[in-house]
Amino acid sequence: MRYAARVLAAVAAPLLALTLAGCGSGDESPRGGGSSPTSSVTAGGGEPKGDLTVFAAASLKKTFTQIGSRFEQDHPGTKVTFNFAGSSDLVAQLQQGAPADVFASADEKNMAKATGDSLTAAAPVDFASNTLEIAVPPGNPAKIATLADLTRPGVKVVVCAPEVPCGSAATKVETAAAIDLKPVSEEQNVTDVLGKVIAGEADAGLVYVTDVKGAGDKVEGIEFPQSSAAVNVYPIATLKGAQNKALADAFVAAVTSASGQGVLADAGFGKP
Amino acid sequence: MTRSTRPGHAAYPRLGLPSWVFVPAALGALFVVLPLVAMLTQVEWSQFGALVTSESSRAALALSLKTSLASTVLCIVFGVPMAVVLARSRFPGQSVARSLVLLPLVLPPVVGGIALLYTFGRRGLLGHELDVLGLQVAFSTAAVVMAQTFVALPFLVVSLEGALRTGGQRFEEVAATLGARPTTVFLRVTLPLVLPGLASGAVLAFARALGEFGATITFAGSLQGVTRTLPLEIYLQRETDPQAAVALSLVLVAVATIVITLTRRSRTAL
């Protein structure tokens, strides 16, 4: 019966490798080349240029990509590389020594982890805020109008798990509204919540205003007054490991500038 | 039965291995073992017990074992006939059928989850029919089992089909000429002969189901005790409590090791 073992070995090994290859979490961490010291030349006029690596929360993907390309236009010779992922993933990468110049977090808690480990070069600056909204599939099949409607029996509600920022925000509004949600699923992140609403599996989900706006006509948003109980503030900071501090500071300034704030406001972000 | 044939091997001269193969072999082994050792060094043993016996951890482990067992049974129920058909019959489009059956092996599990959602979800291909029958699959433990079966089934089919092909058909032909009906041949000759292949296939399927993450989180959601299996719990704990995540990972490694060791032992006993 040795053949069984042989077949198993011959077949299983490459197959296992293939399946494991499919298990990546999908975040692209840029490799070290992002900010080599040689590229940090300061031009004659004092304008910083060179390569810049920005670690930013996944919810900032659209806006920061836009701000980044404007920044490249305003600072010729500059190349901005982004790593978009969950804020806690990004902090973990920074703690393990990932090379980056700027870190923008989706909450103060994860930025506090970075400052606590002395990873930041200066005090973080708040540059945006975000609040929760109810997302429903187009046509609002469950006829949701208020936050309290989510507690109606038979309404399938999906929220983030309390362990992640959007979930702790959901818990706060739940307390503020004095309701008790019975979600059918507590997802890992806001994208998974939104995905289940878009697919029509869930009747409603609690996501950020910017997520509803970003999803276009695939979901409808319903505002609710209790959302003010959980305002998520986004801080940004230049990192201590930055190879080109002047350029990193210039990027932080670009995010907080009128033009940067305009991009964020268009996407639904609130003032910090 | 292999025991008796073993000494026969001594009659052949021992084949020497080229000495250089040991270097890449050792490096490869190190590449697999070192991360596990690194994980061990991260565990705070003083808190290990408390971390792995918390309510959420126990719920996740129990759910994982329960759903993996259920999906292994489903894999056997559907996978054995699939393997037999692929190995013992000829029909047009057979190679295409085989490729399609094996597709979940190369698909990212998340894609599998999306595909299941578009089939069995509320607005999926069969969503309306299931709704009429009063069945709602999404967000249920059944959805977890379906996701696991989807990704694990090819492992069983591949192992068993390989065993069937290597084993050949001689005994089955003899049984048939002696007047045994096809069902008798299948149950009394074919199956007993490929039992080791079936066992390894089932173990592989169980292990794959135990580690399943992507399809589950996409198709079934994540709720303690209902759909949050151990891999999902580990991923969530990592968010707030990396220590708990490491401790739980270790539990998963331990369960997988026990399963593999037990079956290796039972296979040598055959």
Coordinates of C-alpha atoms in Angstrom, one line a residue:
Chain A
M1 CA 0.0 0.0 0.0
R2 CA 3.0 2.3 -0.4
Y3 CA 1.6 3.7 -3.5
A4 CA -1.0 5.6 -1.5
A5 CA 1.8 7.5 0.2
R6 CA 3.6 8.1 -3.0
V7 CA 0.5 9.4 -4.8
L8 CA -0.3 11.6 -1.8
A9 CA 3.2 13.0 -1.8
A10 CA 3.3 13.6 -5.5
V11 CA -0.1 15.1 -5.7
A12 CA -0.5 16.9 -2.4
A13 CA 2.7 19.0 -2.2
P14 CA 2.2 21.1 -5.3
L15 CA -1.5 21.4 -4.6
L16 CA -1.0 22.6 -1.1
A17 CA 1.5 25.1 -2.4
L18 CA -1.1 26.3 -4.9
T19 CA -3.9 26.7 -2.3
L20 CA -1.6 28.4 0.1
A21 CA -0.7 30.9 -2.6
G22 CA -4.4 31.9 -2.7
C23 CA -4.5 32.7 1.0
G24 CA -2.8 36.1 0.9
S25 CA -4.7 38.9 2.6
G26 CA -4.1 41.1 -0.5
D27 CA -2.3 44.0 1.0
E28 CA 0.7 45.1 -1.1
S29 CA 3.5 46.1 1.1
P30 CA 6.1 48.0 -0.9
R31 CA 9.6 46.8 -0.6
G32 CA 12.5 48.8 0.8
G33 CA 13.3 50.7 -2.4
G34 CA 10.7 53.3 -1.7
S35 CA 12.9 55.9 0.0
S36 CA 16.6 55.6 -0.7
P37 CA 18.7 58.3 0.8
T38 CA 20.3 59.0 -2.6
S39 CA 17.0 60.1 -4.1
S40 CA 16.4 62.7 -1.4
V41 CA 18.0 65.6 -3.3
T42 CA 16.8 69.0 -2.4
A43 CA 16.4 71.2 -5.5
G44 CA 18.0 74.6 -5.9
G45 CA 14.8 76.4 -4.9
G46 CA 14.6 74.5 -1.6
E47 CA 11.6 72.4 -3.0
P48 CA 12.0 68.8 -1.6
K49 CA 11.7 66.0 -4.1
G50 CA 12.4 62.3 -4.3
D51 CA 10.6 59.1 -3.4
L52 CA 8.0 58.9 -0.7
T53 CA 6.3 55.9 0.9
V54 CA 3.0 56.6 2.5
F55 CA 1.2 54.0 4.8
A56 CA -2.4 54.9 4.8
A57 CA -5.7 53.4 6.1
A58 CA -7.6 51.4 3.5
S59 CA -10.5 53.9 3.6
L60 CA -8.2 56.6 2.3
K61 CA -7.4 54.8 -0.9
K62 CA -9.4 56.9 -3.4
T63 CA -8.7 60.3 -1.8
F64 CA -5.0 59.8 -1.0
T65 CA -4.3 58.4 -4.5
Q66 CA -5.8 61.7 -5.8
I67 CA -3.9 63.8 -3.4
G68 CA -0.7 61.9 -4.2
S69 CA -0.9 62.5 -7.9
R70 CA -1.5 66.2 -7.3
F71 CA 1.5 66.2 -5.0
E72 CA 3.6 64.6 -7.7
Q73 CA 2.5 67.3 -10.1
D74 CA 3.3 70.0 -7.6
H75 CA 6.7 68.5 -6.8
P76 CA 8.3 67.5 -10.1
G77 CA 10.7 64.6 -9.7
T78 CA 8.7 63.1 -6.8
K79 CA 7.2 59.6 -6.8
V80 CA 4.7 58.7 -4.1
T81 CA 4.1 55.0 -3.3
F82 CA 1.1 54.0 -1.1
N83 CA 0.5 51.0 1.1
F84 CA -3.2 50.9 1.8
A85 CA -4.3 48.4 4.5
G86 CA -6.2 48.2 7.8
S87 CA -4.7 50.7 10.3
S88 CA -3.7 48.0 12.8
D89 CA -2.0 46.0 10.0
L90 CA 0.0 49.0 9.0
V91 CA 1.1 49.7 12.6
A92 CA 2.1 46.1 12.9
Q93 CA 4.2 46.4 9.7
L94 CA 5.8 49.6 11.0
Q95 CA 6.6 48.0 14.3
Q96 CA 8.4 45.2 12.4
G97 CA 10.5 47.8 10.6
A98 CA 8.7 48.3 7.3
P99 CA 10.2 51.4 5.6
A100 CA 7.8 54.3 5.4
D101 CA 7.9 58.1 5.5
V102 CA 4.3 59.0 6.4
F103 CA 1.5 57.1 8.3
A104 CA -2.2 58.1 8.1
S105 CA -4.4 56.1 10.5
A106 CA -8.2 55.7 10.4
D107 CA -8.4 56.1 14.2
E108 CA -6.5 57.7 17.1
K109 CA -6.0 54.3 18.8
N110 CA -3.7 52.9 16.1
M111 CA -1.8 56.2 15.8
A112 CA -1.4 56.1 19.6
K113 CA 0.3 52.7 19.1
A114 CA 2.7 54.3 16.6
T115 CA 3.5 57.3 18.8
G116 CA 3.7 55.0 21.9
D117 CA 6.5 53.0 20.1
S118 CA 8.3 56.3 19.2
L119 CA 7.8 55.6 15.5
T120 CA 6.6 59.1 14.7
A121 CA 8.8 62.1 14.2
A122 CA 6.3 64.8 15.3
A123 CA 3.0 65.0 17.0
P124 CA 0.2 63.6 14.7
V125 CA -2.2 66.1 13.0
D126 CA -5.9 65.3 12.7
F127 CA -6.9 65.8 9.1
A128 CA -10.4 64.3 8.6
S129 CA -13.3 62.6 10.4
N130 CA -15.8 60.0 9.5
T131 CA -19.2 59.0 10.9
L132 CA -21.4 55.9 10.5
E133 CA -24.3 55.6 8.2
I134 CA -26.8 52.8 7.5
A135 CA -26.2 51.2 4.1
V136 CA -29.1 49.4 2.5
P137 CA -29.3 47.6 -0.9
P138 CA -30.9 49.7 -3.7
G139 CA -34.6 50.0 -3.2
N140 CA -34.3 49.4 0.5
P141 CA -36.1 46.1 0.6
A142 CA -36.5 46.0 4.4
K143 CA -37.8 49.6 4.5
I144 CA -35.3 50.8 7.0
A145 CA -35.7 54.5 8.0
T146 CA -34.2 54.8 11.4
L147 CA -31.5 53.1 13.5
A148 CA -34.3 51.5 15.6
D149 CA -35.6 49.8 12.5
L150 CA -32.5 47.6 12.5
T151 CA -33.8 45.9 15.7
R152 CA -37.0 44.7 14.0
P153 CA -37.3 40.9 13.9
G154 CA -36.4 39.4 10.5
V155 CA -34.1 42.3 9.5
K156 CA -30.7 41.0 8.7
V157 CA -28.1 43.5 10.0
V158 CA -24.4 43.2 9.4
V159 CA -21.9 45.2 11.4
C160 CA -18.1 45.2 12.1
A161 CA -16.8 43.2 15.0
P162 CA -16.3 45.3 18.2
E163 CA -12.6 44.6 18.0
V164 CA -12.1 46.8 14.9
P165 CA -12.7 50.6 14.7
C166 CA -15.9 50.5 12.7
G167 CA -17.3 48.0 15.1
S168 CA -16.4 50.0 18.2
A169 CA -18.1 52.9 16.6
A170 CA -21.2 50.8 16.0
T171 CA -21.2 49.8 19.7
K172 CA -21.1 53.4 20.7
V173 CA -24.1 54.5 18.5
E174 CA -25.9 51.4 19.8
T175 CA -25.4 52.6 23.4
A176 CA -26.3 56.2 22.4
A177 CA -29.5 55.1 20.8
A178 CA -30.2 52.7 23.7
I179 CA -30.9 49.8 21.3
D180 CA -29.7 46.2 21.2
L181 CA -28.6 45.1 17.7
K182 CA -28.7 41.4 16.9
P183 CA -26.4 41.2 13.9
V184 CA -26.3 38.1 11.7
S185 CA -22.6 38.7 11.2
E186 CA -19.8 40.7 12.8
E187 CA -17.3 41.3 9.9
Q188 CA -13.6 41.9 10.0
N189 CA -13.8 45.3 8.2
V190 CA -16.1 47.8 6.6
T191 CA -15.5 46.4 3.1
D192 CA -16.9 43.0 4.1
V193 CA -20.0 44.7 5.6
L194 CA -20.5 46.8 2.5
G195 CA -20.0 43.7 0.3
K196 CA -22.8 41.8 2.1
V197 CA -25.1 44.8 1.7
I198 CA -24.2 45.2 -2.0
A199 CA -24.8 41.4 -2.6
G200 CA -28.2 41.8 -1.0
E201 CA -27.4 39.1 1.6
A202 CA -27.9 41.7 4.4
D203 CA -30.9 44.1 4.7
A204 CA -28.7 46.7 6.3
G205 CA -25.2 47.4 7.4
L206 CA -23.4 50.0 9.5
V207 CA -20.6 51.5 7.5
Y208 CA -18.9 54.9 7.1
V209 CA -20.5 57.8 5.2
T210 CA -17.5 57.7 2.8
D211 CA -18.1 54.0 2.1
V212 CA -21.7 54.7 1.1
K213 CA -20.5 57.6 -1.1
G214 CA -17.7 55.5 -2.6
A215 CA -20.1 52.6 -3.5
G216 CA -22.1 54.9 -5.8
D217 CA -25.6 53.6 -6.7
K218 CA -24.8 50.0 -5.4
V219 CA -26.1 51.0 -2.0
E220 CA -28.4 53.6 -0.4
G221 CA -27.3 55.6 2.6
I222 CA -29.5 56.5 5.6
E223 CA -28.3 59.0 8.0
F224 CA -29.2 58.8 11.7
P225 CA -28.7 61.4 14.5
Q226 CA -27.0 59.0 16.9
S227 CA -24.0 58.8 14.6
S228 CA -22.6 61.9 16.3
A229 CA -21.9 59.6 19.3
A230 CA -19.0 58.0 17.4
V231 CA -16.9 60.3 15.3
N232 CA -13.8 58.7 13.9
V233 CA -10.8 61.1 13.7
Y234 CA -8.0 60.4 11.2
P235 CA -4.5 61.5 12.3
I236 CA -1.4 61.7 10.0
A237 CA 2.3 62.0 11.0
T238 CA 5.7 62.0 9.5
L239 CA 7.6 58.9 10.7
K240 CA 11.0 58.9 12.5
G241 CA 12.3 56.4 9.9
A242 CA 11.6 58.8 7.0
Q243 CA 14.5 59.0 4.6
N244 CA 13.3 62.4 3.3
K245 CA 11.8 64.3 6.2
A246 CA 11.3 67.5 4.3
L247 CA 9.3 65.7 1.6
A248 CA 7.3 63.8 4.2
D249 CA 6.4 67.0 6.0
A250 CA 5.4 68.5 2.6
F251 CA 3.0 65.6 2.0
V252 CA 1.4 66.0 5.4
A253 CA 1.0 69.7 4.6
A254 CA -0.6 68.8 1.3
V255 CA -3.2 66.6 3.0
T256 CA -4.1 69.4 5.5
S257 CA -4.0 72.1 2.7
A258 CA -7.2 73.6 1.3
S259 CA -6.8 71.5 -1.9
G260 CA -6.3 68.2 0.1
Q261 CA -9.2 69.0 2.4
G262 CA -11.3 69.6 -0.7
V263 CA -10.6 66.1 -2.0
L264 CA -11.5 64.6 1.3
A265 CA -14.7 66.6 1.7
D266 CA -15.8 65.5 -1.8
A267 CA -15.5 61.9 -0.7
G268 CA -17.7 62.6 2.3
F269 CA -15.1 63.0 5.0
G270 CA -15.9 65.5 7.7
K271 CA -13.7 68.2 9.2
P272 CA -11.3 66.8 11.9
Chain B
M1 CA 0.4 -6.5 4.6
T2 CA 3.4 -4.5 3.5
R3 CA 5.3 -5.8 6.5
S4 CA 6.0 -9.2 5.0
T5 CA 7.3 -7.8 1.7
R6 CA 9.6 -5.3 3.5
P7 CA 12.6 -7.6 3.9
G8 CA 12.7 -8.2 0.2
H9 CA 14.0 -4.7 -0.3
A10 CA 17.2 -5.7 1.5
A11 CA 18.1 -7.8 -1.5
Y12 CA 18.7 -4.6 -3.5
P13 CA 21.9 -2.5 -2.9
R14 CA 21.1 0.6 -0.9
L15 CA 21.0 3.5 -3.3
G16 CA 23.2 6.4 -2.2
L17 CA 21.9 9.9 -2.4
P18 CA 24.0 12.7 -3.9
S19 CA 25.3 14.4 -0.9
W20 CA 24.5 17.9 -2.2
V21 CA 20.7 17.3 -2.0
F22 CA 20.9 17.5 1.8
V23 CA 21.7 21.2 1.6
P24 CA 18.6 22.4 -0.2
A25 CA 16.5 19.8 1.6
A26 CA 17.7 21.1 5.0
L27 CA 17.1 24.7 3.9
G28 CA 13.6 23.9 2.7
A29 CA 12.8 22.1 6.0
L30 CA 14.2 25.1 7.9
F31 CA 12.0 27.4 5.9
V32 CA 8.9 25.5 7.1
V33 CA 10.0 24.8 10.7
L34 CA 11.6 28.2 11.5
P35 CA 8.3 30.3 11.4
L36 CA 6.7 27.7 13.7
V37 CA 9.5 28.0 16.1
A38 CA 9.3 31.8 15.8
M39 CA 5.6 31.6 16.7
L40 CA 6.5 29.5 19.8
T41 CA 8.9 32.1 21.0
Q42 CA 6.1 34.7 20.9
V43 CA 3.7 32.8 23.1
E44 CA 3.3 34.0 26.7
W45 CA 3.0 30.7 28.3
S46 CA 1.8 32.1 31.6
Q47 CA -1.3 33.3 29.9
F48 CA -1.6 30.5 27.3
G49 CA -4.3 28.6 29.2
A50 CA -6.5 31.6 29.8
L51 CA -6.1 32.7 26.2
V52 CA -7.1 29.4 24.6
T53 CA -9.9 28.6 27.0
S54 CA -11.7 31.9 26.7
E55 CA -15.4 31.6 25.7
S56 CA -14.8 32.9 22.2
S57 CA -11.8 30.6 21.6
R58 CA -13.7 27.5 22.8
A59 CA -16.7 28.4 20.6
A60 CA -14.4 28.9 17.6
L61 CA -12.5 25.6 18.1
A62 CA -15.7 23.6 18.7
L63 CA -17.3 25.1 15.6
S64 CA -14.2 24.4 13.5
L65 CA -14.0 20.8 14.5
K66 CA -17.7 20.3 14.0
T67 CA -17.9 21.9 10.6
S68 CA -14.7 20.3 9.3
L69 CA -16.0 16.9 10.3
A70 CA -19.3 17.6 8.5
S71 CA -17.6 18.8 5.4
T72 CA -15.2 15.8 5.4
V73 CA -18.3 13.5 5.5
L74 CA -19.8 15.5 2.6
C75 CA -16.5 15.2 0.7
I76 CA -16.6 11.4 1.1
V77 CA -20.2 11.1 0.1
F78 CA -19.7 13.1 -3.1
G79 CA -16.0 12.8 -3.7
V80 CA -15.8 9.0 -3.8
P81 CA -18.3 8.6 -6.6
M82 CA -16.7 11.5 -8.4
A83 CA -13.3 9.9 -8.2
V84 CA -14.6 6.5 -9.3
V85 CA -16.4 8.1 -12.3
L86 CA -13.3 10.0 -13.3
A87 CA -10.9 7.0 -12.9
R88 CA -13.1 4.1 -14.1
S89 CA -15.4 5.4 -16.8
R90 CA -15.0 7.1 -20.1
F91 CA -17.3 9.9 -21.3
P92 CA -17.0 12.8 -23.7
G93 CA -15.4 15.9 -22.0
Q94 CA -13.9 13.9 -19.2
S95 CA -10.7 15.9 -19.1
V96 CA -12.7 19.1 -19.0
A97 CA -14.8 17.7 -16.2
R98 CA -11.6 16.8 -14.3
S99 CA -10.2 20.3 -14.7
L100 CA -13.4 21.8 -13.5
V101 CA -13.6 19.6 -10.4
L102 CA -10.1 20.5 -9.5
L103 CA -10.7 24.3 -10.1
P104 CA -11.2 25.1 -6.4
L105 CA -7.6 24.0 -5.8
V106 CA -6.2 26.9 -7.8
L107 CA -8.9 29.5 -7.2
P108 CA -8.2 31.9 -4.3
P109 CA -10.7 30.9 -1.6
V110 CA -12.2 34.3 -1.6
V111 CA -13.3 33.8 -5.2
G112 CA -14.9 30.5 -4.2
G113 CA -16.8 32.4 -1.5
I114 CA -18.0 35.0 -4.0
A115 CA -19.0 32.2 -6.4
L116 CA -21.0 30.4 -3.7
L117 CA -22.7 33.7 -2.8
Y118 CA -23.8 34.2 -6.3
T119 CA -25.2 30.6 -6.4
F120 CA -26.8 30.1 -3.0
G121 CA -27.1 33.7 -1.8
R122 CA -30.4 35.4 -1.4
R123 CA -30.1 37.0 -4.9
G124 CA -28.0 34.1 -6.3
L125 CA -28.8 31.6 -9.0
L126 CA -30.7 29.3 -6.7
G127 CA -31.5 31.9 -4.1
H128 CA -35.2 32.2 -5.1
E129 CA -35.7 28.4 -5.2
L130 CA -34.1 28.0 -1.8
D131 CA -36.2 30.9 -0.5
V132 CA -39.4 29.2 -1.7
L133 CA -38.3 26.1 0.3
G134 CA -37.8 28.3 3.3
L135 CA -34.0 27.8 3.2
Q136 CA -31.7 30.7 3.9
V137 CA -28.1 29.6 3.6
A138 CA -26.1 32.8 4.2
F139 CA -24.9 33.6 7.7
S140 CA -25.6 30.0 8.9
T141 CA -23.4 27.2 10.0
A142 CA -24.5 25.3 6.9
A143 CA -22.8 28.0 4.8
V144 CA -19.5 27.4 6.6
V145 CA -19.8 23.7 5.8
M146 CA -20.6 24.4 2.2
A147 CA -17.6 26.8 1.9
Q148 CA -15.3 24.2 3.4
T149 CA -16.7 21.4 1.3
F150 CA -16.2 23.5 -1.8
V151 CA -12.5 24.0 -1.2
A152 CA -11.7 20.6 0.3
L153 CA -13.6 18.3 -2.2
P154 CA -10.8 18.3 -4.8
F155 CA -8.2 17.1 -2.3
L156 CA -10.2 14.0 -1.7
V157 CA -11.1 13.4 -5.4
V158 CA -7.4 13.9 -6.5
S159 CA -6.0 11.5 -3.9
L160 CA -8.6 8.8 -4.5
E161 CA -8.5 9.0 -8.3
G162 CA -4.7 8.7 -8.1
A163 CA -5.1 5.6 -5.9
L164 CA -7.7 4.1 -8.1
R165 CA -5.6 4.5 -11.2
T166 CA -2.4 3.2 -9.6
G167 CA -4.2 0.2 -8.2
G168 CA -5.5 -1.0 -11.6
Q169 CA -8.6 -3.0 -12.3
R170 CA -7.4 -6.6 -12.2
F171 CA -9.2 -7.7 -9.1
E172 CA -12.4 -5.9 -10.1
E173 CA -12.3 -7.8 -13.5
V174 CA -11.8 -11.1 -11.7
A175 CA -14.7 -10.4 -9.3
A176 CA -16.9 -9.5 -12.3
T177 CA -16.1 -12.6 -14.2
L178 CA -17.0 -14.6 -11.1
G179 CA -20.4 -13.1 -11.3
A180 CA -20.3 -10.2 -8.8
R181 CA -22.7 -7.3 -9.6
P182 CA -21.2 -3.9 -10.1
T183 CA -22.4 -2.7 -6.7
T184 CA -20.8 -5.8 -5.0
V185 CA -17.5 -5.2 -6.9
F186 CA -17.5 -1.6 -5.9
L187 CA -18.2 -2.2 -2.2
R188 CA -16.3 -5.5 -1.7
V189 CA -13.3 -5.0 -4.0
T190 CA -12.8 -1.5 -5.2
L191 CA -13.3 0.4 -2.0
P192 CA -11.3 -1.9 0.3
L193 CA -8.4 -1.8 -2.1
V194 CA -8.2 2.0 -2.1
L195 CA -9.0 2.5 1.5
P196 CA -5.5 4.0 2.3
G197 CA -5.9 6.4 -0.5
L198 CA -9.4 7.3 0.7
A199 CA -8.1 7.8 4.2
S200 CA -5.3 10.2 3.1
G201 CA -7.7 12.0 0.9
A202 CA -10.2 12.4 3.8
V203 CA -7.4 13.7 6.1
L204 CA -6.2 16.2 3.5
A205 CA -9.8 17.3 3.1
F206 CA -10.3 17.6 6.8
A207 CA -7.1 19.6 7.2
R208 CA -8.0 21.9 4.3
A209 CA -11.5 22.5 5.8
L210 CA -10.0 23.2 9.2
G211 CA -7.8 26.0 7.8
E212 CA -10.4 27.4 5.5
F213 CA -10.7 31.2 5.8
G214 CA -11.4 33.1 2.6
A215 CA -14.5 31.4 1.3
T216 CA -16.0 31.3 4.8
I217 CA -15.5 35.0 5.5
T218 CA -16.9 35.9 2.1
F219 CA -19.9 33.5 2.0
A220 CA -20.8 32.7 5.6
G221 CA -19.9 35.9 7.6
S222 CA -18.5 35.9 11.0
L223 CA -20.5 35.4 14.2
Q224 CA -19.3 33.7 17.4
G225 CA -20.6 30.2 17.7
V226 CA -22.4 30.3 14.4
T227 CA -20.0 31.0 11.6
R228 CA -16.7 32.3 13.3
T229 CA -14.4 29.3 12.9
L230 CA -10.9 29.2 14.4
P231 CA -9.1 30.9 11.5
L232 CA -11.6 33.7 11.5
E233 CA -11.2 34.1 15.3
I234 CA -7.4 34.2 14.9
Y235 CA -7.7 36.9 12.3
L236 CA -10.1 38.9 14.4
Q237 CA -8.1 38.6 17.7
R238 CA -5.0 39.8 15.9
E239 CA -6.7 43.1 15.6
T240 CA -6.8 43.7 19.4
D241 CA -4.9 41.0 21.1
P242 CA -1.9 39.6 19.1
Q243 CA -1.0 37.3 22.0
A244 CA -4.4 35.6 21.8
A245 CA -4.0 35.2 18.1
V246 CA -0.6 33.5 18.5
A247 CA -2.0 31.2 21.2
L248 CA -4.9 30.2 19.0
S249 CA -2.7 29.7 16.0
L250 CA -0.7 27.3 18.1
V251 CA -3.9 25.3 18.9
L252 CA -4.7 25.1 15.2
V253 CA -1.1 23.9 14.5
A254 CA -1.5 21.3 17.3
V255 CA -4.8 20.0 16.0
A256 CA -3.4 19.7 12.5
T257 CA -0.3 17.9 13.7
I258 CA -2.3 15.4 15.7
V259 CA -4.6 14.6 12.8
I260 CA -1.7 14.1 10.4
T261 CA 0.3 12.0 12.9
L262 CA -2.6 9.8 13.7
T263 CA -3.3 9.0 10.1
R264 CA 0.3 8.4 9.3
R265 CA 0.4 5.9 12.1
S266 CA -2.8 4.2 10.9
R267 CA -1.4 4.1 7.4
T268 CA 1.8 2.3 8.4
A269 CA -0.4 -0.1 10.3
L270 CA -2.2 -1.1 7.1

